[in-house]
Amino acid sequence: MEKKLVIAGFGGQGVMLAGELLAEAAKDEGKFVTFLPSYGPEMRGGTANCDVIVSDKPIASPVIAHPQAAIIMNLPSLDKFEPLMEKDGLLVLNKTLIPREVKRTDVRVLQIDAQTVARELGNEKATNMILLGAYAEVEKPVKLESLKNALKHFLTGKKEALIPLNEKALEKGAEIAREFLGGK
Amino acid sequence: MGEKVLMKGAEAIAEAAIRAGCMAFFGYPITPQNETPEYFSRRMPELGRVFLQAESEVAAINMVYGAACTGTRVITTSSSPGISLMQEGFSYIANSNVGCVVVNAMRGGPGLGDIAPAQADYFQATKGGGHGDYHSIVLAPHTIQETVDLMYDAFDLADKYRIMVVMLVDGLMGQMMEPVEFKEWVDVKKLKTPEWATVGQGDRDHRNIITSLEILPDGLEKMNLALQAKYKKIKENEVRLEEYKMDDAEYALTAFGTVARIAKTVVEMARADGIKLGLIRPITVWPFPEKEINKRADQVKFFFDVEMNEGQMLEDVKLAVNGKKPVHYYGRLGGVVPTAEEIYGEFKKLVGGK
Amino acid sequence: MKLIYKKPDTITKRDTTYCPGCPHGIAHRLIAELLEEMDLVKKTVIVWPVGCSVFGYYFIATDAVEAAHGRACAMATGIKRTHPESFVISYQGDGDLASIGIAEAVHAAARGERITVVYINNGNYGMTGGQMAPTTLIGQITTTTPYGRKPELNGFPMHVPEMLAALDGPAYIARAALDSPQHIIQAKKFLRKAFNAQKNNLGFSLVEMISACPTNWKMTPVEAMERIRKEVLPVFPIGEFKVAKGVE
């Protein structure tokens, strides 16, 4: 098993947190994992993306040229990563901010109105967790439970109160993904 | 060994140095390695150790030089432009025979360049960099775990040979996260002030003077010869390399650091296609594993050197191969990281052309 | 027989490399006398500069290191921070400190490093043959100001103690002169306070010592000392610029 995921969006959308959470969960499961962030030069509001590889063997290159899966949180990121996707790769899209359809016909697409769903759950900032939950349900790099358990490493102090919301968002994403898989 | 923790390379470097007994940090901020000094700034005061943000890299390396003269385990970390500013200090440190550790998280150059990962400081690190005939031991780890493990060795080597040890990494290794396991803490109570340290004469029957100056050419030649004798000993005893799937290899990749890691994927790709490709990865890029590479020249059809520079280690590989077999090269510049697919594509062109 | 004068034991027997009439020897003796009087010899590390006093460790018998040009304050910082028990002196000339090493000096002062700087100002680069220094007087002829130092070309002499006294880090800042017995006695008093500043952990300390360079000034030693009084001291007045409580 080797899962190569790119997460991409604007800075501030929780791209890095989603990637680090997956990496932490994979580490907790005793898997090999690399997390490689890439930022623009801006401190705020620029583009951000990260490469996460989860594997049961040692990982050679941490750089992903052709993602097997991508969580895409905004339109510029879709423009950038769509052409790079592996054949049959999975695109998990934040439909709320992506007004266009995917052009490629040789990839799997899971569109989620994630920001709206997150708002309904109580906080738009949980958009990243909805998308991550959905991705994890389809590709199964780690168990959903491991992702939920790993939240405590990142949401500490005052942010601890946000753990239940983020757990719910992960579950909600997984639920949407199950419908997607069932509907296929 | 403790449990695995997920850590950014730049922070793991600092934690490893602290556990390896580093008692002082002097440095100046520069991207892409600011997480390292920031981590030191939190941890060193907790442990009653020294953290000082200097006014420049020039000052920082001279503070390191001063601290090294007291026989203290000391470190600075920087990135390419900052390392350029430190070259004068490196040269003085070399001819003063004091030890320290310097981390260079290389970024794209020349000049201000960019903040992306690069390997273009290879010449600067391995050939001296400052003025005069000198070398530093240069370690080029390719994973965060290896960086952490080598940090302990870096301080041991610096103490043992009274020499500067460079940890040559790149921005990619600093920024990426990976689970790491740390070795036991070095018991700093056992780190005694060495007999040669300049800390005040105290009870000694002689005073200590540390200088890189010897105005008489005969005397300075003697100093140089003593340095060269030390380097010879290091060359004989401290060469380290990894040979990956080289036992039956018909072709050999040569690469260091991040590129070596990518090269392992290339080896797997070739093997999946039934091509017997291996990788020679120098862990010490100075001293360079000349003999080992020369020996492999009897075995392989050609070498294929891949770097994130215009072919710097290539020259050492060629010297080691010494004309026995062709040495090809592929590289990306300016902070572009080559992909495994790209490298494999170039390799296949070479094999196909045979 | 009553002993009225004795060379300090901390001054070595070696002949100095200084020119006849050069006051470096006087500054060395003041340091050595005070180290002995204050029982600091065995704790002392002196950071020597690049300049005429580059071989200073041959003449004052303490532990010593030799810094790169201008970096003495940084090196002294590295020693003091990792070995606070050591008594650390940075001995620097005006080219070394006020020109190439001004950043290191200012920041060591601003941080309040517990080091003592002995700053020798002879108005030119002595070792390299008498070029203009940051302290060269207006109109003064040097090998790189053959028509005299002109403000419009070379700016104005730098007053290091006055500059550093504006910072919060220093505990003691003063300027003395080495031209006459009276001034030399005063210089020793100032230097004692500077040593106290470090010994009592009060902060950074520096004493500028107005010196002479008879060789490059092309004067006899006596003429050079007279020039200090007539031309240099009016521009660089003797005095204490910062005196923290507890340096007495």
mmCIF file of N, CA and C in Angstrom, chain A residues 20 23-24 27 33-37 59-63 65, chain B residues 4-6 172 175-179 261-262 264-265 339 341:
data_model
loop_
_atom_site.group_PDB
_atom_site.id
_atom_site.type_symbol
_atom_site.label_atom_id
_atom_site.label_comp_id
_atom_site.label_asym_id
_atom_site.label_seq_id
_atom_site.Cartn_x
_atom_site.Cartn_y
_atom_site.Cartn_z
ATOM 1 N N GLU A 20 -1.088 17.461 7.946
ATOM 2 C CA GLU A 20 -0.365 17.041 9.150
ATOM 3 C C GLU A 20 -1.186 16.050 9.970
ATOM 4 N N ALA A 23 -0.824 12.758 8.422
ATOM 5 C CA ALA A 23 0.519 12.240 8.703
ATOM 6 C C ALA A 23 0.610 11.710 10.135
ATOM 7 N N GLU A 24 0.060 12.456 11.053
ATOM 8 C CA GLU A 24 0.092 12.052 12.475
ATOM 9 C C GLU A 24 -0.672 10.732 12.662
ATOM 10 N N LYS A 27 1.355 7.910 11.301
ATOM 11 C CA LYS A 27 2.442 7.576 12.237
ATOM 12 C C LYS A 27 1.904 6.757 13.407
ATOM 13 N N VAL A 33 5.351 7.569 6.649
ATOM 14 C CA VAL A 33 4.648 8.734 6.129
ATOM 15 C C VAL A 33 5.615 9.889 5.908
ATOM 16 N N THR A 34 5.366 10.640 4.844
ATOM 17 C CA THR A 34 6.084 11.914 4.657
ATOM 18 C C THR A 34 5.058 13.006 4.386
ATOM 19 N N PHE A 35 5.348 14.174 4.904
ATOM 20 C CA PHE A 35 4.513 15.358 4.704
ATOM 21 C C PHE A 35 5.421 16.451 4.185
ATOM 22 N N LEU A 36 5.100 16.968 3.029
ATOM 23 C CA LEU A 36 5.967 18.000 2.435
ATOM 24 C C LEU A 36 5.137 19.224 2.066
ATOM 25 N N PRO A 37 5.313 20.323 2.794
ATOM 26 C CA PRO A 37 4.511 21.510 2.488
ATOM 27 C C PRO A 37 5.153 22.360 1.402
ATOM 28 N N ILE A 59 9.516 5.169 2.474
ATOM 29 C CA ILE A 59 9.169 6.028 1.341
ATOM 30 C C ILE A 59 10.448 6.614 0.757
ATOM 31 N N ALA A 60 10.605 6.454 -0.538
ATOM 32 C CA ALA A 60 11.791 7.044 -1.175
ATOM 33 C C ALA A 60 11.533 8.540 -1.343
ATOM 34 N N SER A 61 11.124 8.978 -2.493
ATOM 35 C CA SER A 61 10.929 10.416 -2.689
ATOM 36 C C SER A 61 9.661 10.928 -2.008
ATOM 37 N N PRO A 62 9.779 12.029 -1.263
ATOM 38 C CA PRO A 62 8.587 12.627 -0.634
ATOM 39 C C PRO A 62 7.828 13.551 -1.586
ATOM 40 N N VAL A 63 8.364 13.706 -2.796
ATOM 41 C CA VAL A 63 7.753 14.634 -3.754
ATOM 42 C C VAL A 63 6.753 13.872 -4.621
ATOM 43 N N ALA A 65 4.817 13.860 -8.022
ATOM 44 C CA ALA A 65 4.702 14.500 -9.334
ATOM 45 C C ALA A 65 3.292 14.289 -9.877
ATOM 46 N N LYS B 4 8.196 7.095 18.294
ATOM 47 C CA LYS B 4 8.287 7.931 17.098
ATOM 48 C C LYS B 4 7.455 9.193 17.253
ATOM 49 N N VAL B 5 8.024 10.315 16.837
ATOM 50 C CA VAL B 5 7.259 11.553 16.814
ATOM 51 C C VAL B 5 7.306 12.128 15.405
ATOM 52 N N LEU B 6 6.197 12.772 15.046
ATOM 53 C CA LEU B 6 6.130 13.402 13.730
ATOM 54 C C LEU B 6 6.707 14.803 13.864
ATOM 55 N N LEU B 172 14.072 21.366 1.469
ATOM 56 C CA LEU B 172 13.043 20.322 1.439
ATOM 57 C C LEU B 172 13.091 19.477 2.708
ATOM 58 N N GLN B 175 11.728 21.459 5.662
ATOM 59 C CA GLN B 175 10.291 21.734 5.683
ATOM 60 C C GLN B 175 9.441 20.482 5.810
ATOM 61 N N MET B 176 9.957 19.338 5.354
ATOM 62 C CA MET B 176 9.096 18.151 5.376
ATOM 63 C C MET B 176 8.980 17.575 6.790
ATOM 64 N N MET B 177 7.902 16.825 6.981
ATOM 65 C CA MET B 177 7.687 16.140 8.264
ATOM 66 C C MET B 177 7.740 14.651 8.029
ATOM 67 N N GLU B 178 8.252 13.963 9.036
ATOM 68 C CA GLU B 178 8.394 12.521 8.948
ATOM 69 C C GLU B 178 8.468 12.012 10.384
ATOM 70 N N PRO B 179 8.005 10.807 10.642
ATOM 71 C CA PRO B 179 8.182 10.295 12.002
ATOM 72 C C PRO B 179 9.664 10.051 12.283
ATOM 73 N N ARG B 261 17.418 10.402 -2.180
ATOM 74 C CA ARG B 261 16.150 9.812 -1.764
ATOM 75 C C ARG B 261 15.241 9.590 -2.975
ATOM 76 N N ILE B 262 15.196 10.594 -3.833
ATOM 77 C CA ILE B 262 14.406 10.461 -5.057
ATOM 78 C C ILE B 262 15.006 9.362 -5.933
ATOM 79 N N LYS B 264 16.335 6.674 -5.074
ATOM 80 C CA LYS B 264 15.923 5.325 -4.652
ATOM 81 C C LYS B 264 14.629 4.917 -5.368
ATOM 82 N N THR B 265 13.737 5.870 -5.566
ATOM 83 C CA THR B 265 12.517 5.581 -6.330
ATOM 84 C C THR B 265 12.889 5.213 -7.768
ATOM 85 N N THR B 339 11.892 15.116 -10.559
ATOM 86 C CA THR B 339 11.031 14.000 -10.161
ATOM 87 C C THR B 339 11.705 12.686 -10.537
ATOM 88 N N GLU B 341 10.326 10.293 -12.148
ATOM 89 C CA GLU B 341 9.964 9.982 -13.545
ATOM 90 C C GLU B 341 10.935 10.657 -14.506
#
